[in-house]
Amino acid sequence: MRELISKTAVITPGAERPRRLRTNPALRALVRETRVDPSQLIAPLFVINGHDHRHEIASLQGHFRLTPDLALREASRLADLGIGGVLLFGIPESKDAEGSGADDPRGPVAETLRGLRREGLPLALVADVCLCEYTSHGHCGVLDGEKVDNDRSLSRLAAAAIVYAEAGADLVGPSAMMDGQVAALRSGLDGAGLVDTAILAYSSKQASSLYGPFREAAGSTPSFGDRKSYQMDSANAHEALREMELDAAEGADILMVKPAITSLDLLARARDRFDLPLAAYQVSGEAAMIEAAAERGWVNRRGAVLESLTAIVRAGAGIVITYFAADAASWLRETR
Ligand code: PBG
Ligand code: ZN
């Protein structure tokens, strides 16, 4: 027994001792490769028409449907935290087959954008562009029978983008996964003289099980079928890169992948391949998994949030859309 111990004691790892640089917090900070800054984070906001009214979203802890005046107040809190931007989703009072509410200049997104623009907060103003919150059937485009009609949806999406850009959006984010949507938005915007409005393209958007809480928040669950005929099969990486390639060629200013944690390989590959800024959307189901586990005491909430955001940035995203933007920003300020 004695002999065994002395034998193992002489085994050394050689000259390489990576633990040297993990000795104390100062050394660890010195060699840290990835830092997340609040300015990289975008917070989603759900907006409704009206005044001084908010409605808690049961499926998204700490998030509310807000009237434009309250959205303004929330945005100014986010700006104080150093957050980079807000992404607006509108929930209309009524829905129809064509999603008419999407390009209504009196709709909640346009109203909120005008208010935010007037306020002049140091935030990038992003408007999601899709029809699913506005259609009675909940699909992201208009229908031809039970099929989503790609080409007829394009003009609807472009019309919505123009309304949001006119209301003050810096960026419009087409999320419908219609072929040619980036080109349609670019030519629509340019035709309206809105040449400075940039496009944040939801390029690789997977048909994911992780959008459930969002659909509850937005009331956008499809009334029949699913989104697999337009959103991506999460099994396909080459196709995802091709989607990004097409969006870049169509004039996208920023490429996005979604969900984030199931797309880290795509981010890493896209980072090597494209010279455009890359974004990732940590979606509602990703947030819900952390919230639920933290609530049970199974994971540390702060740790899990910061770890996931760091991994997303490490993989290649320079921009992260996250429901944890406010919490993460305040934690990141503390740990500086
Ligand atoms: C709408 C849209 C969705 C999300 C962003 N834009 C929902 C969907 O495609 O069903 C998901 C966001 C989230 O889950 O947080 N096209
Ligand atoms: Zn949609």
Tab-separated table of C-alpha atoms and ligand atoms in Angstrom:
chain	number	residue	atom	x	y	z
A	1	MET	CA	0.000	0.000	0.000
A	2	ARG	CA	2.732	2.465	0.993
A	3	GLU	CA	4.575	1.552	-2.104
A	4	LEU	CA	1.596	2.241	-4.372
A	5	ILE	CA	1.084	5.724	-2.943
A	6	SER	CA	4.694	6.733	-3.415
A	7	LYS	CA	4.592	5.445	-6.970
A	8	THR	CA	1.535	7.495	-7.917
A	9	ALA	CA	3.017	10.541	-6.210
A	10	VAL	CA	5.866	10.736	-8.710
A	11	ILE	CA	3.528	10.941	-11.684
A	12	THR	CA	3.450	14.584	-12.843
A	13	PRO	CA	1.556	16.160	-15.751
A	14	GLY	CA	4.714	17.563	-17.292
A	15	ALA	CA	5.321	21.216	-18.035
A	16	GLU	CA	1.761	21.993	-19.120
A	17	ARG	CA	-0.330	23.021	-16.127
A	18	PRO	CA	-3.404	24.932	-17.343
A	19	ARG	CA	-4.546	25.241	-13.733
A	20	ARG	CA	-1.829	27.867	-13.151
A	21	LEU	CA	-4.015	30.417	-14.869
A	22	ARG	CA	-7.060	29.454	-12.830
A	23	THR	CA	-5.434	30.181	-9.475
A	24	ASN	CA	-7.412	33.281	-8.537
A	25	PRO	CA	-10.146	35.575	-9.888
A	26	ALA	CA	-7.681	38.155	-11.181
A	27	LEU	CA	-5.814	35.613	-13.276
A	28	ARG	CA	-9.029	34.079	-14.520
A	29	ALA	CA	-10.287	37.493	-15.600
A	30	LEU	CA	-6.987	38.209	-17.332
A	31	VAL	CA	-7.191	35.145	-19.561
A	32	ARG	CA	-10.956	35.140	-20.143
A	33	GLU	CA	-11.618	34.846	-23.882
A	34	THR	CA	-15.284	35.777	-24.041
A	35	ARG	CA	-16.963	38.734	-22.432
A	36	VAL	CA	-20.610	39.572	-22.779
A	37	ASP	CA	-21.469	43.257	-22.676
A	38	PRO	CA	-24.995	44.595	-22.052
A	39	SER	CA	-24.714	46.591	-25.285
A	40	GLN	CA	-24.838	43.297	-27.214
A	41	LEU	CA	-28.190	42.336	-25.744
A	42	ILE	CA	-31.616	42.976	-27.239
A	43	ALA	CA	-34.746	42.672	-25.116
A	44	PRO	CA	-38.021	41.508	-26.683
A	45	LEU	CA	-41.074	43.624	-25.808
A	46	PHE	CA	-44.705	42.697	-26.431
A	47	VAL	CA	-46.921	45.667	-27.130
A	48	ILE	CA	-50.675	46.235	-27.249
A	49	ASN	CA	-52.865	49.228	-28.028
A	50	GLY	CA	-54.232	51.401	-25.249
A	51	HIS	CA	-52.923	53.406	-22.354
A	52	ASP	CA	-51.461	52.641	-18.939
A	53	HIS	CA	-52.213	48.975	-19.095
A	54	ARG	CA	-50.064	45.915	-18.584
A	55	HIS	CA	-50.881	42.267	-18.636
A	56	GLU	CA	-48.584	39.641	-17.185
A	57	ILE	CA	-47.512	36.903	-19.598
A	58	ALA	CA	-47.905	33.650	-17.670
A	59	SER	CA	-45.542	31.687	-19.918
A	60	LEU	CA	-42.731	34.261	-19.764
A	61	GLN	CA	-41.755	35.093	-16.231
A	62	GLY	CA	-41.254	38.804	-15.623
A	63	HIS	CA	-42.622	39.818	-19.034
A	64	PHE	CA	-45.768	41.765	-19.783
A	65	ARG	CA	-47.913	42.856	-22.665
A	66	LEU	CA	-47.490	46.613	-22.444
A	67	THR	CA	-49.325	49.588	-23.876
A	68	PRO	CA	-47.022	52.006	-25.755
A	69	ASP	CA	-46.679	54.427	-22.809
A	70	LEU	CA	-45.571	51.627	-20.462
A	71	ALA	CA	-43.322	50.119	-23.134
A	72	LEU	CA	-41.608	53.499	-23.246
A	73	ARG	CA	-41.029	53.429	-19.510
A	74	GLU	CA	-39.663	49.869	-19.713
A	75	ALA	CA	-37.391	50.839	-22.607
A	76	SER	CA	-35.955	53.695	-20.627
A	77	ARG	CA	-35.168	51.288	-17.741
A	78	LEU	CA	-33.445	48.978	-20.267
A	79	ALA	CA	-31.470	51.891	-21.699
A	80	ASP	CA	-30.315	52.807	-18.174
A	81	LEU	CA	-29.002	49.263	-17.818
A	82	GLY	CA	-26.885	49.740	-20.936
A	83	ILE	CA	-28.853	47.307	-23.071
A	84	GLY	CA	-28.319	47.565	-26.827
A	85	GLY	CA	-31.833	47.459	-28.176
A	86	VAL	CA	-35.433	46.359	-28.023
A	87	LEU	CA	-37.297	44.024	-30.364
A	88	LEU	CA	-40.992	44.785	-30.692
A	89	PHE	CA	-43.780	42.276	-31.206
A	90	GLY	CA	-47.344	43.512	-31.568
A	91	ILE	CA	-50.501	41.870	-30.359
A	92	PRO	CA	-53.447	43.394	-32.236
A	93	GLU	CA	-57.003	43.812	-30.997
A	94	SER	CA	-58.373	41.741	-33.845
A	95	LYS	CA	-57.003	39.334	-36.425
A	96	ASP	CA	-58.024	38.415	-39.965
A	97	ALA	CA	-56.971	36.067	-42.757
A	98	GLU	CA	-54.639	38.602	-44.393
A	99	GLY	CA	-53.063	39.826	-41.175
A	100	SER	CA	-54.186	43.395	-41.860
A	101	GLY	CA	-53.011	44.550	-38.461
A	102	ALA	CA	-49.383	43.967	-39.411
A	103	ASP	CA	-49.169	47.083	-41.573
A	104	ASP	CA	-51.633	49.240	-39.672
A	105	PRO	CA	-49.843	52.506	-38.849
A	106	ARG	CA	-52.136	52.797	-35.772
A	107	GLY	CA	-51.120	49.332	-34.547
A	108	PRO	CA	-49.202	48.915	-31.292
A	109	VAL	CA	-45.758	48.408	-32.861
A	110	ALA	CA	-45.913	51.575	-34.969
A	111	GLU	CA	-47.347	53.558	-32.035
A	112	THR	CA	-44.587	52.370	-29.720
A	113	LEU	CA	-41.885	53.049	-32.294
A	114	ARG	CA	-43.050	56.639	-32.761
A	115	GLY	CA	-42.944	57.133	-28.992
A	116	LEU	CA	-39.502	55.590	-28.661
A	117	ARG	CA	-38.157	57.626	-31.550
A	118	ARG	CA	-39.512	60.825	-29.970
A	119	GLU	CA	-37.888	59.903	-26.657
A	120	GLY	CA	-34.483	59.479	-28.297
A	121	LEU	CA	-33.275	56.683	-26.032
A	122	PRO	CA	-29.847	55.204	-26.814
A	123	LEU	CA	-31.404	51.927	-27.991
A	124	ALA	CA	-31.507	50.198	-31.366
A	125	LEU	CA	-35.178	49.936	-32.286
A	126	VAL	CA	-36.013	46.636	-33.933
A	127	ALA	CA	-39.414	45.579	-35.243
A	128	ASP	CA	-40.181	41.929	-35.871
A	129	VAL	CA	-41.856	41.538	-39.255
A	130	CYS	CA	-44.233	38.618	-39.526
A	131	LEU	CA	-47.917	37.993	-40.028
A	132	CYS	CA	-48.524	35.239	-37.444
A	133	GLU	CA	-49.491	37.616	-34.616
A	134	TYR	CA	-52.001	39.248	-36.962
A	135	THR	CA	-53.556	36.358	-38.891
A	136	SER	CA	-56.691	34.603	-37.659
A	137	HIS	CA	-55.135	31.240	-38.660
A	138	GLY	CA	-51.821	31.984	-36.919
A	139	HIS	CA	-49.570	31.188	-39.892
A	140	CYS	CA	-46.679	33.452	-40.827
A	141	GLY	CA	-48.011	34.169	-44.317
A	142	VAL	CA	-51.316	34.430	-46.147
A	143	LEU	CA	-53.018	31.229	-47.235
A	144	ASP	CA	-53.948	29.641	-50.513
A	145	GLY	CA	-56.324	26.947	-49.272
A	146	GLU	CA	-54.351	25.246	-46.518
A	147	LYS	CA	-50.992	26.185	-48.013
A	148	VAL	CA	-48.979	29.241	-47.055
A	149	ASP	CA	-48.650	31.310	-50.218
A	150	ASN	CA	-45.020	32.416	-50.346
A	151	ASP	CA	-45.153	35.080	-53.024
A	152	ARG	CA	-48.398	36.708	-51.977
A	153	SER	CA	-47.012	36.939	-48.424
A	154	LEU	CA	-43.971	38.912	-49.580
A	155	SER	CA	-45.867	42.084	-50.395
A	156	ARG	CA	-47.683	41.893	-47.036
A	157	LEU	CA	-44.358	41.583	-45.204
A	158	ALA	CA	-42.814	44.452	-47.177
A	159	ALA	CA	-45.836	46.652	-46.416
A	160	ALA	CA	-45.435	45.969	-42.682
A	161	ALA	CA	-41.698	46.705	-42.799
A	162	ILE	CA	-42.344	50.047	-44.482
A	163	VAL	CA	-44.856	51.045	-41.782
A	164	TYR	CA	-42.391	50.171	-38.992
A	165	ALA	CA	-39.508	51.912	-40.735
A	166	GLU	CA	-41.608	55.039	-41.214
A	167	ALA	CA	-42.556	54.902	-37.541
A	168	GLY	CA	-38.897	54.930	-36.572
A	169	ALA	CA	-37.443	51.395	-36.600
A	170	ASP	CA	-33.671	51.251	-37.102
A	171	LEU	CA	-33.922	47.595	-38.021
A	172	VAL	CA	-36.693	45.409	-39.355
A	173	GLY	CA	-36.527	41.682	-38.687
A	174	PRO	CA	-38.357	39.467	-41.160
A	175	SER	CA	-39.142	36.228	-39.287
A	176	ALA	CA	-41.695	34.554	-41.564
A	177	MET	CA	-39.191	32.305	-43.365
A	178	MET	CA	-40.721	33.089	-46.753
A	179	ASP	CA	-38.288	32.678	-49.653
A	180	GLY	CA	-37.186	36.058	-50.939
A	181	GLN	CA	-38.422	37.986	-47.898
A	182	VAL	CA	-35.182	39.913	-47.435
A	183	ALA	CA	-35.128	41.032	-51.070
A	184	ALA	CA	-38.814	41.964	-50.851
A	185	LEU	CA	-38.213	44.104	-47.765
A	186	ARG	CA	-35.105	45.725	-49.225
A	187	SER	CA	-36.800	46.724	-52.445
A	188	GLY	CA	-39.939	47.845	-50.621
A	189	LEU	CA	-37.929	49.992	-48.204
A	190	ASP	CA	-35.723	51.446	-50.912
A	191	GLY	CA	-38.760	52.183	-53.073
A	192	ALA	CA	-40.248	54.152	-50.173
A	193	GLY	CA	-37.024	56.081	-49.724
A	194	LEU	CA	-36.171	54.233	-46.508
A	195	VAL	CA	-32.662	53.356	-47.590
A	196	ASP	CA	-31.176	53.667	-44.102
A	197	THR	CA	-33.435	51.098	-42.443
A	198	ALA	CA	-31.357	47.953	-41.916
A	199	ILE	CA	-32.531	44.351	-42.112
A	200	LEU	CA	-31.943	41.857	-39.328
A	201	ALA	CA	-32.688	38.616	-41.140
A	202	TYR	CA	-34.031	35.623	-39.272
A	203	SER	CA	-32.008	33.475	-41.669
A	204	SER	CA	-31.807	30.126	-39.988
A	205	LYS	CA	-35.021	29.809	-38.068
A	206	GLN	CA	-35.710	26.239	-37.098
A	207	ALA	CA	-39.177	24.708	-36.789
A	208	SER	CA	-38.579	24.341	-33.066
A	209	SER	CA	-40.437	23.030	-30.039
A	210	LEU	CA	-39.006	25.922	-28.083
A	211	TYR	CA	-41.388	28.652	-29.272
A	212	GLY	CA	-44.328	27.533	-27.135
A	213	PRO	CA	-44.196	30.240	-24.449
A	214	PHE	CA	-43.871	32.952	-27.112
A	215	ARG	CA	-46.911	31.695	-28.978
A	216	GLU	CA	-48.871	31.852	-25.761
A	217	ALA	CA	-47.648	35.406	-25.220
A	218	ALA	CA	-48.463	36.488	-28.777
A	219	GLY	CA	-51.537	34.313	-29.277
A	220	SER	CA	-49.934	33.055	-32.485
A	221	THR	CA	-50.269	29.278	-32.314
A	222	PRO	CA	-51.338	28.052	-35.781
A	223	SER	CA	-54.995	27.004	-35.803
A	224	PHE	CA	-54.137	24.012	-38.020
A	225	GLY	CA	-50.958	22.226	-39.093
A	226	ASP	CA	-47.490	23.423	-38.128
A	227	ARG	CA	-44.741	25.667	-39.499
A	228	LYS	CA	-42.579	22.906	-40.984
A	229	SER	CA	-43.310	23.890	-44.588
A	230	TYR	CA	-41.546	27.213	-44.055
A	231	GLN	CA	-39.326	27.032	-40.963
A	232	MET	CA	-36.140	24.967	-41.162
A	233	ASP	CA	-35.593	21.339	-40.291
A	234	SER	CA	-33.200	21.540	-37.333
A	235	ALA	CA	-31.322	18.530	-38.719
A	236	ASN	CA	-29.895	20.559	-41.616
A	237	ALA	CA	-26.707	22.572	-41.249
A	238	HIS	CA	-25.816	22.982	-44.919
A	239	GLU	CA	-29.299	24.226	-45.653
A	240	ALA	CA	-29.011	26.686	-42.766
A	241	LEU	CA	-25.784	28.084	-44.206
A	242	ARG	CA	-27.438	28.309	-47.612
A	243	GLU	CA	-30.316	30.288	-46.081
A	244	MET	CA	-27.748	32.691	-44.616
A	245	GLU	CA	-25.947	32.919	-47.954
A	246	LEU	CA	-29.221	33.775	-49.724
A	247	ASP	CA	-30.158	36.402	-47.151
A	248	ALA	CA	-26.719	37.988	-47.412
A	249	ALA	CA	-27.076	38.083	-51.201
A	250	GLU	CA	-30.573	39.586	-50.878
A	251	GLY	CA	-29.197	42.451	-48.821
A	252	ALA	CA	-29.426	41.398	-45.177
A	253	ASP	CA	-27.382	43.627	-42.871
A	254	ILE	CA	-27.278	41.157	-39.967
A	255	LEU	CA	-27.781	37.375	-40.060
A	256	MET	CA	-29.561	35.580	-37.248
A	257	VAL	CA	-29.927	32.007	-36.056
A	258	LYS	CA	-32.699	30.773	-33.829
A	259	PRO	CA	-33.043	29.077	-31.346
A	260	ALA	CA	-29.597	29.917	-29.976
A	261	ILE	CA	-28.456	27.006	-27.864
A	262	THR	CA	-29.457	24.460	-30.545
A	263	SER	CA	-27.582	26.443	-33.223
A	264	LEU	CA	-24.110	26.911	-31.730
A	265	ASP	CA	-22.486	24.871	-34.491
A	266	LEU	CA	-24.211	27.060	-37.088
A	267	LEU	CA	-22.941	30.209	-35.387
A	268	ALA	CA	-19.381	28.890	-35.351
A	269	ARG	CA	-19.522	27.919	-39.005
A	270	ALA	CA	-21.239	31.155	-40.033
A	271	ARG	CA	-18.612	33.189	-38.158
A	272	ASP	CA	-15.895	31.719	-40.386
A	273	ARG	CA	-17.910	32.097	-43.524
A	274	PHE	CA	-19.622	35.484	-43.471
A	275	ASP	CA	-18.340	38.941	-42.712
A	276	LEU	CA	-21.716	40.269	-41.596
A	277	PRO	CA	-22.659	40.745	-37.943
A	278	LEU	CA	-24.243	37.602	-36.490
A	279	ALA	CA	-27.117	37.473	-34.049
A	280	ALA	CA	-28.726	34.658	-32.091
A	281	TYR	CA	-32.184	34.549	-30.539
A	282	GLN	CA	-32.333	32.791	-27.189
A	283	VAL	CA	-36.010	31.941	-27.560
A	284	SER	CA	-38.844	31.684	-25.083
A	285	GLY	CA	-38.493	27.927	-24.564
A	286	GLU	CA	-34.800	28.303	-23.783
A	287	ALA	CA	-35.693	30.874	-21.147
A	288	ALA	CA	-38.514	28.710	-19.841
A	289	MET	CA	-36.219	25.706	-19.343
A	290	ILE	CA	-33.874	27.775	-17.197
A	291	GLU	CA	-36.721	29.418	-15.249
A	292	ALA	CA	-38.420	26.102	-14.540
A	293	ALA	CA	-35.248	24.348	-13.424
A	294	ALA	CA	-34.205	27.321	-11.301
A	295	GLU	CA	-37.617	27.431	-9.667
A	296	ARG	CA	-37.141	23.828	-8.579
A	297	GLY	CA	-33.704	24.611	-7.256
A	298	TRP	CA	-32.132	22.328	-9.846
A	299	VAL	CA	-29.916	24.961	-11.443
A	300	ASN	CA	-28.635	28.318	-10.290
A	301	ARG	CA	-30.595	30.878	-12.318
A	302	ARG	CA	-27.927	33.531	-12.607
A	303	GLY	CA	-25.220	30.989	-13.384
A	304	ALA	CA	-27.288	29.224	-16.027
A	305	VAL	CA	-28.298	32.475	-17.719
A	306	LEU	CA	-24.785	33.917	-17.874
A	307	GLU	CA	-23.300	30.578	-18.916
A	308	SER	CA	-25.737	30.206	-21.806
A	309	LEU	CA	-25.244	33.798	-22.986
A	310	THR	CA	-21.473	33.379	-22.819
A	311	ALA	CA	-21.640	30.173	-24.859
A	312	ILE	CA	-23.771	31.881	-27.508
A	313	VAL	CA	-21.266	34.732	-27.802
A	314	ARG	CA	-18.303	32.332	-27.704
A	315	ALA	CA	-19.824	30.392	-30.605
A	316	GLY	CA	-19.865	33.541	-32.726
A	317	ALA	CA	-22.868	35.751	-32.010
A	318	GLY	CA	-22.116	39.439	-31.532
A	319	ILE	CA	-25.752	40.170	-30.752
A	320	VAL	CA	-28.070	38.140	-28.530
A	321	ILE	CA	-31.816	38.593	-28.287
A	322	THR	CA	-32.773	37.359	-24.840
A	323	TYR	CA	-35.615	37.525	-22.330
A	324	PHE	CA	-32.902	37.775	-19.673
A	325	ALA	CA	-31.491	41.033	-21.070
A	326	ALA	CA	-32.373	43.153	-18.024
A	327	ASP	CA	-31.231	40.616	-15.431
A	328	ALA	CA	-28.072	39.784	-17.334
A	329	ALA	CA	-27.186	43.450	-17.799
A	330	SER	CA	-27.476	44.169	-14.090
A	331	TRP	CA	-25.430	41.080	-13.183
A	332	LEU	CA	-22.760	41.923	-15.743
A	333	ARG	CA	-22.422	45.397	-14.285
A	334	GLU	CA	-21.931	43.972	-10.784
A	335	THR	CA	-19.282	41.469	-11.846
A	336	ARG	CA	-17.174	43.970	-13.721
B	1	PBG	C1	-42.901	34.945	-35.278
B	1	PBG	C2	-41.865	34.674	-34.273
B	1	PBG	C3	-41.785	33.593	-33.389
B	1	PBG	C4	-40.687	33.826	-32.597
B	1	PBG	C5	-40.104	35.013	-33.019
B	1	PBG	N1	-40.833	35.522	-34.078
B	1	PBG	C6	-42.683	32.458	-33.177
B	1	PBG	C7	-42.869	31.401	-34.159
B	1	PBG	O1	-42.185	31.313	-35.178
B	1	PBG	O2	-43.786	30.625	-33.906
B	1	PBG	C8	-40.254	32.938	-31.478
B	1	PBG	C9	-39.634	33.659	-30.350
B	1	PBG	C10	-39.582	32.925	-29.072
B	1	PBG	O3	-39.973	31.763	-28.927
B	1	PBG	O4	-39.115	33.564	-28.132
B	1	PBG	N2	-42.612	34.515	-36.558
B	2	ZN	ZN	-44.475	34.280	-37.765
